[in-house]
């Protein structure tokens, strides 16, 4: 079975327990007093209940023969200097992006509004006032937590009750509700629940459980822009349920990585060894014409007809330890009619003494208008077929090359082809996610959430980088796109 290498701050659903007599630890969280691990390593609690450093080369959860999350994250191990942090504790409107280039988006935070189109970038009209958009992530504070935060004001709020595990927060199409899995987030007893936004003291409303709907885990969940909440039953097969509850519906018998079209009805997904499938108008899913059988992780944008996906058409693989990883490339293809895929980001290989320094693509995501794609390029050294991600111990050929780099690539909205050279956004970061106005990119670096304003015309970073400090929560990345930050719709 082909697996995908996952590197990053791996904190599973942990339970805080007291250590036994003579034990240094019972889980990874007990090792926090050891301080920050060196770059490319993490603290683990070994079989002798002792804290031990371990290289960050770990296999993800297997997907029972289907695709595995494309987690290629390197936890950079160091924090960005606090000097880059925005002092947003007061919610000062000075942290907002100046959206003066977009006619009509001129009402600052706290100003009166009748529609979100009047508000500056990063804001939405709520209760007749321009307010900060929320970002949802999955984090860890000794247990896994579904979290929401204002994009420009550090301070995360757990969606589940104290001590209750939760994960995979997803906003509804109007931004007024957020769904998540709580309880047994890694098993069939997990509950699919919703809460209103802004958050109230009311308990979450449980819609269904993995046991009730399919006797499997609820994962790869999506909601916005659809009216139905969509998820994958364990490792394969897609189900849906109304946000008001009722009985779940089985949409497909196989497949994973579902993504919803702008109309909220059509959807795409990938099936291992069969490529990309699309359902149009509620019809039976059919292969997307022209998509390779290795295609996976499809993504719609909200404006054009282009579909984004990863593929390995020449079946090139590399071995990290004992794990075989496909060397993926990034493509776009019209979702209506198909055709010949346009290559947006290729693999690379550079000669080095004793081997090569290579790269593949992971974690892609569209800007809302389809004019930009964000993706992660994962660099690794390759010595006679044995690979080590750059930034990890033993990656001697890499020099100063980071393990992960986020790039933005301009895309021709008519043809779906790359337009110009890629723009570097951040080193040692992962899981990029565009804001719904296309002027901000959220990502995860070193277990912390960052938000970078960009110039939509050039893709270049602009303005002040906003950092959400890693204090109570560490933002998780090890489940790839399932952990990508999700923005509240405008």
Coordinates of N, CA and C in Angstrom, one line a residue, residues 159-375:
X159 N -14.9 24.8 20.4 CA -16.3 24.5 20.1 C -17.0 23.5 21.0
X160 N -16.2 22.6 21.6 CA -16.7 21.6 22.4 C -16.6 22.0 23.9
X161 N -17.3 21.3 24.8 CA -17.2 21.6 26.2 C -15.9 21.2 26.8
X162 N -15.5 21.7 27.9 CA -14.2 21.5 28.5 C -14.0 19.9 28.7
X163 N -12.8 19.5 28.2 CA -12.5 18.1 28.4 C -13.1 17.2 27.3
X164 N -13.9 17.7 26.4 CA -14.5 16.9 25.3 C -13.7 17.1 24.0
X165 N -13.2 16.0 23.5 CA -12.4 16.1 22.2 C -13.3 16.6 21.1
X166 N -12.7 17.3 20.1 CA -13.4 17.8 19.0 C -12.4 18.1 17.8
X167 N -12.9 18.1 16.6 CA -12.0 18.3 15.5 C -12.8 18.7 14.2
X168 N -12.1 19.1 13.2 CA -12.7 19.3 11.8 C -13.8 20.4 11.8
X169 N -13.6 21.6 12.3 CA -14.6 22.6 12.2 C -14.8 23.1 10.8
X170 N -16.1 23.2 10.4 CA -16.5 23.7 9.0 C -17.7 24.6 9.1
X171 N -17.5 25.8 8.5 CA -18.6 26.8 8.5 C -19.7 26.4 7.5
X172 N -20.9 26.8 7.9 CA -22.1 26.7 6.9 C -22.0 27.8 5.9
X173 N -22.9 27.7 4.9 CA -22.8 28.6 3.7 C -23.0 30.1 4.1
X174 N -23.8 30.4 5.1 CA -24.1 31.8 5.5 C -23.2 32.3 6.6
X175 N -22.2 31.4 7.0 CA -21.3 31.8 8.1 C -21.9 31.9 9.5
X176 N -23.2 31.5 9.6 CA -23.9 31.7 10.9 C -23.9 30.4 11.7
X177 N -23.3 29.3 11.2 CA -23.2 28.1 11.9 C -21.9 27.4 11.6
X178 N -21.4 26.6 12.6 CA -20.2 25.9 12.4 C -20.4 24.4 12.8
X179 N -20.0 23.5 12.0 CA -20.1 22.1 12.3 C -18.8 21.5 12.7
X180 N -18.8 20.4 13.4 CA -17.5 19.8 13.9 C -17.9 18.4 14.4
X181 N -16.8 17.6 14.6 CA -17.0 16.3 15.2 C -16.5 16.3 16.6
X182 N -17.3 15.8 17.6 CA -16.9 15.8 19.0 C -17.0 14.4 19.6
X183 N -16.3 14.3 20.7 CA -16.3 13.0 21.4 C -15.3 12.1 20.9
X184 N -15.7 11.0 20.3 CA -14.7 10.0 19.7 C -14.4 10.4 18.3
X185 N -13.5 11.4 18.2 CA -13.2 12.0 16.9 C -12.4 11.0 16.0
X186 N -11.8 10.0 16.5 CA -11.1 9.0 15.7 C -11.8 7.7 15.6
X187 N -13.0 7.6 16.0 CA -13.8 6.4 16.0 C -15.2 6.5 15.6
X188 N -15.9 5.4 15.5 CA -17.3 5.5 15.0 C -18.3 6.1 16.0
X189 N -17.9 6.3 17.2 CA -18.8 6.9 18.2 C -18.8 8.5 18.1
X190 N -18.0 9.0 17.3 CA -17.9 10.5 17.1 C -19.2 11.1 16.7
X191 N -19.5 12.3 17.3 CA -20.8 12.9 17.0 C -20.6 14.1 16.1
X192 N -21.4 14.2 15.0 CA -21.4 15.4 14.2 C -22.4 16.4 14.8
X193 N -21.8 17.6 15.1 CA -22.6 18.6 15.9 C -22.5 19.9 15.2
X194 N -23.4 20.8 15.5 CA -23.4 22.2 15.0 C -23.6 23.2 16.1
X195 N -23.0 24.4 15.9 CA -23.2 25.5 16.9 C -23.5 26.7 16.1
X196 N -24.2 27.7 16.7 CA -24.4 29.0 16.0 C -23.2 29.8 16.1
X197 N -23.0 30.8 15.2 CA -22.0 31.8 15.2 C -22.7 33.1 15.1
X198 N -22.3 34.1 16.0 CA -21.4 34.0 17.1 C -21.8 32.9 18.1
X199 N -20.7 32.4 18.9 CA -21.0 31.3 19.8 C -21.8 31.8 20.9
X200 N -22.7 30.9 21.3 CA -23.6 31.2 22.5 C -23.3 30.1 23.6
X201 N -24.0 30.3 24.7 CA -23.8 29.3 25.8 C -24.5 28.0 25.6
X202 N -25.3 28.0 24.5 CA -26.1 26.8 24.3 C -25.2 25.6 23.9
X203 N -25.6 24.4 24.3 CA -24.8 23.2 24.0 C -24.9 23.0 22.5
X204 N -23.9 22.3 21.9 CA -23.9 22.0 20.5 C -25.1 21.0 20.2
X205 N -25.7 21.2 19.0 CA -26.8 20.3 18.5 C -26.2 19.1 17.8
X206 N -26.4 17.9 18.3 CA -25.8 16.7 17.6 C -26.8 16.3 16.5
X207 N -26.2 16.1 15.3 CA -27.0 15.7 14.1 C -27.0 14.2 13.9
X208 N -25.9 13.6 14.1 CA -25.8 12.1 13.9 C -24.4 11.7 14.5
X209 N -24.2 10.4 14.5 CA -22.9 9.8 15.0 C -22.4 8.9 13.9
X210 N -21.1 8.6 14.0 CA -20.6 7.6 13.0 C -21.2 6.3 13.1
X211 N -21.5 5.9 14.4 CA -22.2 4.6 14.6 C -23.6 4.6 14.0
X212 N -24.4 5.7 14.1 CA -25.7 5.7 13.6 C -25.7 5.8 12.1
X213 N -24.8 6.5 11.5 CA -24.8 6.7 10.0 C -24.1 5.6 9.2
X214 N -23.1 5.0 9.8 CA -22.4 4.0 9.0 C -21.5 3.1 9.8
X215 N -21.5 3.2 11.1 CA -20.6 2.5 12.0 C -19.1 2.7 11.6
X216 N -18.8 3.9 11.2 CA -17.4 4.3 10.8 C -17.2 5.7 11.3
X217 N -15.9 6.1 11.3 CA -15.5 7.4 11.7 C -16.0 8.5 10.7
X218 N -16.3 9.7 11.2 CA -16.7 10.8 10.4 C -15.4 11.6 10.1
X219 N -15.0 11.8 8.8 CA -13.8 12.5 8.5 C -13.9 13.2 7.1
X220 N -12.9 13.9 6.7 CA -12.9 14.6 5.4 C -14.2 15.4 5.3
X221 N -14.6 16.1 6.3 CA -16.0 16.7 6.3 C -15.9 18.1 5.5
X222 N -16.9 18.4 4.8 CA -17.1 19.7 4.2 C -18.5 20.2 4.3
X223 N -18.7 21.5 4.2 CA -20.1 22.1 4.3 C -20.2 23.2 3.4
X224 N -19.7 24.4 3.7 CA -19.8 25.6 2.8 C -19.2 25.3 1.5
X225 N -19.8 25.6 0.3 CA -21.0 26.4 0.1 C -22.3 25.5 0.0
X226 N -22.2 24.3 0.4 CA -23.4 23.4 0.2 C -24.4 23.6 1.3
X227 N -25.6 23.2 1.0 CA -26.7 23.2 2.1 C -26.6 21.9 2.9
X228 N -26.0 20.9 2.4 CA -25.8 19.6 3.2 C -24.4 19.5 3.7
X229 N -24.2 18.9 4.9 CA -22.9 18.6 5.4 C -22.5 17.3 4.8
X230 N -21.3 17.3 4.3 CA -20.8 16.1 3.5 C -19.5 15.6 4.3
X231 N -19.4 14.2 4.3 CA -18.2 13.7 4.9 C -17.9 12.3 4.4
X232 N -16.8 11.8 4.7 CA -16.4 10.4 4.3 C -16.5 9.5 5.4
X233 N -17.1 8.3 5.1 CA -17.4 7.3 6.1 C -16.1 6.5 6.3
X234 N -15.3 6.9 7.4 CA -14.1 6.1 7.6 C -13.0 6.4 6.6
X235 N -12.8 5.4 5.7 CA -11.8 5.5 4.7 C -12.3 5.7 3.3
X236 N -13.6 5.4 3.1 CA -14.1 5.5 1.7 C -15.6 5.5 1.7
X237 N -16.2 6.3 0.8 CA -17.6 6.4 0.7 C -18.1 7.7 1.3
X238 N -19.0 8.5 0.6 CA -19.4 9.8 1.0 C -20.9 9.8 1.5
X239 N -21.1 10.5 2.6 CA -22.5 10.6 3.1 C -22.8 12.1 3.3
X240 N -24.1 12.4 3.4 CA -24.5 13.8 3.6 C -25.7 13.8 4.7
X241 N -25.9 15.0 5.3 CA -27.0 15.2 6.2 C -27.4 16.6 6.2
X242 N -28.6 16.9 6.4 CA -29.1 18.3 6.4 C -28.6 19.0 7.7
X243 N -28.3 20.3 7.7 CA -27.8 21.0 8.9 C -28.9 21.0 10.0
X244 N -30.1 20.7 9.6 CA -31.2 20.6 10.6 C -31.4 19.2 11.2
X245 N -30.6 18.3 10.7 CA -30.7 16.9 11.3 C -31.4 16.0 10.3
X246 N -31.9 14.9 10.9 CA -32.6 13.9 10.1 C -31.7 12.7 9.8
X247 N -32.1 11.9 8.8 CA -31.3 10.7 8.5 C -30.2 11.0 7.5
X248 N -29.0 10.5 7.7 CA -27.9 10.6 6.8 C -28.3 9.9 5.5
X249 N -27.7 10.4 4.4 CA -27.9 9.8 3.0 C -26.5 9.4 2.5
X250 N -26.5 8.2 2.0 CA -25.2 7.7 1.4 C -25.2 8.2 -0.1
X251 N -24.2 9.1 -0.3 CA -24.1 9.6 -1.7 C -23.3 8.8 -2.6
X252 N -22.2 8.2 -2.1 CA -21.4 7.3 -2.9 C -21.0 6.1 -2.1
X253 N -20.6 5.0 -2.8 CA -20.2 3.8 -2.1 C -18.7 3.8 -1.9
X254 N -18.0 4.7 -2.6 CA -16.5 4.7 -2.4 C -16.1 6.2 -2.6
X255 N -14.8 6.4 -2.5 CA -14.2 7.7 -2.8 C -13.9 8.5 -1.5
X256 N -13.1 9.5 -1.7 CA -12.8 10.4 -0.5 C -12.4 11.8 -1.1
X257 N -12.0 12.7 -0.2 CA -11.7 14.1 -0.5 C -12.9 14.7 -1.3
X258 N -14.1 14.8 -0.7 CA -15.2 15.5 -1.4 C -15.0 17.0 -1.4
X259 N -15.4 17.6 -2.5 CA -15.3 19.1 -2.5 C -16.6 19.6 -3.3
X260 N -17.2 20.7 -2.8 CA -18.4 21.2 -3.3 C -18.3 22.3 -4.3
X261 N -19.1 22.3 -5.4 CA -19.1 23.3 -6.4 C -19.7 24.6 -5.8
X262 N -19.5 25.8 -6.5 CA -20.1 27.0 -6.0 C -21.6 27.0 -5.9
X263 N -22.3 26.1 -6.7 CA -23.8 26.0 -6.6 C -24.2 25.2 -5.4
X264 N -23.3 24.6 -4.7 CA -23.6 23.9 -3.5 C -24.2 22.6 -3.7
X265 N -24.4 22.2 -4.9 CA -25.1 20.9 -5.3 C -24.1 19.9 -5.9
X266 N -23.4 20.4 -7.0 CA -22.4 19.6 -7.6 C -21.2 19.3 -6.7
X267 N -20.6 18.2 -6.9 CA -19.4 17.9 -6.1 C -18.5 17.0 -6.8
X268 N -17.2 17.0 -6.4 CA -16.1 16.2 -7.0 C -15.5 15.4 -5.8
X269 N -14.9 14.3 -6.2 CA -14.1 13.5 -5.2 C -13.2 12.7 -5.9
X270 N -12.3 12.0 -5.2 CA -11.3 11.1 -5.8 C -11.5 9.7 -5.3
X271 N -11.3 8.7 -6.2 CA -11.3 7.3 -5.8 C -10.0 6.7 -6.2
X272 N -9.4 6.0 -5.2 CA -8.0 5.5 -5.4 C -7.9 4.6 -6.7
X273 N -7.0 5.0 -7.6 CA -6.8 4.2 -8.8 C -7.7 4.5 -9.9
X274 N -8.7 5.3 -9.7 CA -9.7 5.7 -10.7 C -9.8 7.2 -11.0
X275 N -9.1 8.0 -10.2 CA -9.1 9.4 -10.5 C -10.2 10.2 -9.9
X276 N -10.5 11.3 -10.6 CA -11.5 12.3 -10.2 C -12.9 12.0 -10.8
X277 N -13.9 12.0 -9.9 CA -15.3 11.8 -10.3 C -16.0 13.1 -9.9
X278 N -17.1 13.4 -10.8 CA -17.9 14.6 -10.6 C -19.4 14.2 -10.7
X279 N -20.1 14.8 -9.7 CA -21.6 14.6 -9.8 C -22.2 16.0 -10.1
X280 N -23.0 16.1 -11.2 CA -23.6 17.3 -11.6 C -25.1 17.3 -11.5
X281 N -25.6 18.3 -10.9 CA -27.1 18.4 -10.7 C -27.7 17.2 -10.0
X282 N -27.0 16.6 -9.1 CA -27.5 15.5 -8.3 C -27.5 14.2 -9.0
X283 N -26.8 14.2 -10.2 CA -26.7 13.0 -11.0 C -25.7 12.0 -10.5
X284 N -25.6 10.8 -11.1 CA -24.7 9.8 -10.7 C -23.3 10.3 -11.0
X285 N -22.3 10.2 -10.1 CA -20.9 10.6 -10.4 C -20.3 9.9 -11.6
X286 N -19.6 10.6 -12.4 CA -18.9 10.1 -13.5 C -17.4 10.6 -13.6
X287 N -16.5 9.8 -14.1 CA -15.1 10.3 -14.2 C -15.0 11.6 -15.0
X288 N -14.2 12.5 -14.5 CA -13.9 13.7 -15.2 C -13.1 13.5 -16.4
X289 N -13.6 13.8 -17.6 CA -12.9 13.5 -18.8 C -11.5 14.2 -18.8
X290 N -10.5 13.4 -19.1 CA -9.1 13.9 -19.2 C -8.3 13.8 -17.9
X291 N -9.0 13.5 -16.8 CA -8.3 13.5 -15.5 C -7.6 12.1 -15.4
X292 N -6.3 12.1 -15.0 CA -5.6 10.8 -14.9 C -6.1 10.0 -13.8
X293 N -5.9 8.7 -13.9 CA -6.4 7.8 -12.8 C -5.7 8.0 -11.5
X294 N -4.6 8.7 -11.5 CA -3.9 9.0 -10.2 C -4.4 10.3 -9.6
X295 N -5.3 10.9 -10.2 CA -5.8 12.2 -9.7 C -6.4 12.1 -8.3
X296 N -6.2 13.1 -7.5 CA -6.7 13.1 -6.1 C -6.9 14.5 -5.6
X297 N -7.6 14.6 -4.5 CA -7.8 15.9 -3.8 C -8.3 17.0 -4.7
X298 N -9.5 16.9 -5.3 CA -10.0 17.9 -6.2 C -10.5 19.2 -5.4
X299 N -10.4 20.3 -6.0 CA -10.8 21.6 -5.4 C -11.5 22.5 -6.4
X300 N -12.7 22.9 -6.2 CA -13.4 23.9 -7.0 C -13.0 25.3 -6.5
X301 N -13.0 26.3 -7.4 CA -13.0 27.6 -6.9 C -14.4 28.2 -7.1
X302 N -14.6 29.4 -6.7 CA -16.0 29.9 -6.7 C -16.4 30.7 -7.9
X303 N -15.5 30.8 -8.9 CA -15.8 31.7 -10.1 C -15.7 30.9 -11.4
X304 N -14.5 30.3 -11.7 CA -14.3 29.7 -13.0 C -14.7 28.3 -13.0
X305 N -14.6 27.7 -14.2 CA -15.0 26.3 -14.3 C -13.8 25.3 -14.1
X306 N -12.7 25.8 -13.6 CA -11.5 25.0 -13.5 C -11.5 24.2 -12.1
X307 N -11.1 23.0 -12.2 CA -11.0 22.1 -11.0 C -9.5 21.9 -10.8
X308 N -9.1 22.0 -9.5 CA -7.7 21.9 -9.1 C -7.5 20.4 -8.6
X309 N -6.4 19.8 -8.9 CA -6.2 18.4 -8.3 C -4.7 18.1 -8.4
X310 N -4.3 17.1 -7.6 CA -2.9 16.6 -7.6 C -2.9 15.2 -8.4
X311 N -1.8 14.9 -9.0 CA -1.8 13.6 -9.7 C -0.3 13.2 -9.9
X312 N -0.1 11.9 -10.1 CA 1.2 11.3 -10.3 C 1.1 10.5 -11.6
X313 N 0.9 11.1 -12.8 CA 0.6 10.4 -14.0 C 1.7 9.4 -14.4
X314 N 3.0 9.6 -14.0 CA 4.0 8.7 -14.4 C 4.4 7.7 -13.3
X315 N 3.6 7.7 -12.3 CA 3.7 6.7 -11.2 C 5.1 6.7 -10.5
X316 N 5.7 7.9 -10.4 CA 7.0 8.1 -9.8 C 6.8 8.1 -8.2
X317 N 7.6 7.3 -7.5 CA 7.5 7.3 -6.1 C 8.8 7.4 -5.4
X318 N 8.8 7.7 -4.1 CA 10.1 7.9 -3.4 C 9.8 7.2 -2.0
X319 N 10.9 6.7 -1.4 CA 10.7 6.0 -0.1 C 11.3 6.8 1.0
X320 N 10.5 7.1 2.0 CA 10.9 7.8 3.3 C 10.9 6.7 4.3
X321 N 12.0 6.2 4.7 CA 12.1 5.1 5.7 C 11.5 3.8 5.0
X322 N 10.3 3.4 5.5 CA 9.6 2.2 5.0 C 8.4 2.6 4.2
X323 N 8.1 4.0 4.1 CA 6.9 4.4 3.5 C 7.1 4.9 2.0
X324 N 6.3 4.4 1.1 CA 6.4 4.8 -0.3 C 5.5 5.9 -0.6
X325 N 6.0 7.0 -1.1 CA 5.2 8.3 -1.3 C 5.2 8.6 -2.8
X326 N 4.0 8.9 -3.4 CA 3.9 9.3 -4.8 C 4.4 10.7 -4.9
X327 N 5.2 11.0 -6.0 CA 5.7 12.3 -6.2 C 4.7 13.1 -7.0
X328 N 3.9 13.9 -6.3 CA 2.7 14.5 -6.9 C 3.0 15.8 -7.6
X329 N 2.2 16.1 -8.6 CA 2.3 17.3 -9.4 C 0.9 18.0 -9.3
X330 N 0.8 19.3 -9.6 CA -0.4 20.0 -9.5 C -1.0 20.4 -10.9
X331 N -2.3 20.2 -11.1 CA -3.0 20.4 -12.3 C -4.3 21.2 -12.1
X332 N -4.8 21.8 -13.2 CA -6.1 22.2 -13.3 C -6.8 21.7 -14.6
X333 N -8.1 21.6 -14.6 CA -8.8 21.0 -15.7 C -10.3 21.5 -15.6
X334 N -10.9 21.9 -16.8 CA -12.3 22.3 -16.7 C -13.2 21.2 -16.2
X335 N -14.0 21.6 -15.3 CA -14.9 20.6 -14.7 C -16.0 20.3 -15.6
X336 N -16.3 21.2 -16.6 CA -17.3 21.0 -17.6 C -16.7 20.6 -18.9
X337 N -16.8 19.3 -19.3 CA -16.2 18.9 -20.5 C -14.8 18.3 -20.4
X338 N -14.1 18.5 -19.3 CA -12.8 18.0 -19.2 C -11.8 18.5 -20.2
X339 N -10.9 17.7 -20.7 CA -9.9 18.1 -21.7 C -8.5 17.7 -21.3
X340 N -7.5 18.5 -21.6 CA -6.1 18.2 -21.3 C -5.8 19.0 -20.0
X341 N -5.3 18.3 -19.0 CA -4.9 19.0 -17.8 C -3.8 20.0 -18.0
X342 N -3.9 21.2 -17.3 CA -2.9 22.2 -17.4 C -2.0 22.0 -16.2
X343 N -0.7 21.9 -16.4 CA 0.3 21.7 -15.3 C 0.6 23.0 -14.6
X344 N 0.3 23.1 -13.3 CA 0.5 24.4 -12.6 C 1.8 24.4 -11.8
X345 N 2.2 23.2 -11.3 CA 3.4 23.1 -10.5 C 3.9 21.7 -10.6
X346 N 5.1 21.6 -11.1 CA 5.8 20.3 -11.4 C 6.7 19.9 -10.3
X347 N 7.0 18.6 -10.3 CA 8.1 18.1 -9.4 C 9.4 18.7 -9.8
X348 N 10.4 18.8 -9.0 CA 11.7 19.3 -9.4 C 12.8 18.3 -8.9
X349 N 14.0 18.4 -9.5 CA 15.1 17.6 -9.1 C 16.4 18.4 -9.4
X350 N 17.3 18.5 -8.4 CA 18.5 19.2 -8.6 C 19.7 18.3 -8.2
X351 N 20.7 18.2 -9.0 CA 21.8 17.3 -8.6 C 22.6 17.9 -7.4
X352 N 23.0 17.0 -6.5 CA 23.9 17.4 -5.4 C 24.9 16.2 -5.2
X353 N 26.0 16.5 -4.6 CA 27.1 15.5 -4.5 C 26.5 14.3 -3.6
X354 N 26.4 13.2 -4.3 CA 25.9 12.0 -3.6 C 24.5 11.7 -3.8
X355 N 23.8 12.6 -4.5 CA 22.3 12.3 -4.7 C 21.7 13.5 -5.4
X356 N 20.4 13.8 -5.0 CA 19.7 14.9 -5.6 C 18.8 15.5 -4.5
X357 N 18.4 16.8 -4.7 CA 17.5 17.4 -3.8 C 16.2 17.6 -4.7
X358 N 15.1 17.0 -4.3 CA 13.9 16.9 -5.2 C 12.8 17.6 -4.4
X359 N 11.6 17.7 -5.1 CA 10.4 18.2 -4.5 C 9.2 17.7 -5.1
X360 N 8.1 17.7 -4.4 CA 6.8 17.3 -4.9 C 5.8 18.3 -4.3
X361 N 4.5 18.3 -4.8 CA 3.5 19.3 -4.4 C 2.5 18.7 -3.5
X362 N 2.0 19.5 -2.5 CA 0.9 19.1 -1.6 C 0.1 20.2 -1.2
X363 N -1.1 19.9 -0.6 CA -2.0 20.9 0.0 C -2.3 22.1 -0.8
X364 N -2.8 21.9 -2.0 CA -3.2 23.1 -2.9 C -4.6 23.7 -2.5
X365 N -4.8 24.9 -2.9 CA -6.0 25.6 -2.6 C -6.2 26.8 -3.5
X366 N -7.4 27.0 -4.0 CA -7.7 28.1 -4.9 C -7.9 29.4 -4.1
X367 N -7.7 30.5 -4.8 CA -8.3 31.8 -4.4 C -9.7 31.8 -4.8
X368 N -10.6 32.6 -4.2 CA -12.0 32.5 -4.5 C -12.3 32.8 -6.0
X369 N -11.6 33.7 -6.7 CA -11.9 34.0 -8.1 C -11.1 33.2 -9.1
X370 N -10.3 32.2 -8.6 CA -9.6 31.3 -9.5 C -8.4 31.9 -10.1
X371 N -8.0 33.1 -9.7 CA -6.8 33.8 -10.3 C -5.5 33.4 -9.7
X372 N -5.5 32.7 -8.5 CA -4.3 32.3 -7.8 C -4.5 30.9 -7.2
X373 N -3.5 30.2 -7.2 CA -3.4 28.9 -6.4 C -2.3 29.0 -5.4
X374 N -2.6 28.5 -4.2 CA -1.6 28.4 -3.2 C -1.3 26.9 -3.0
X375 N 0.0 26.6 -2.8 CA 0.3 25.2 -2.6 C 1.6 25.1 -1.8

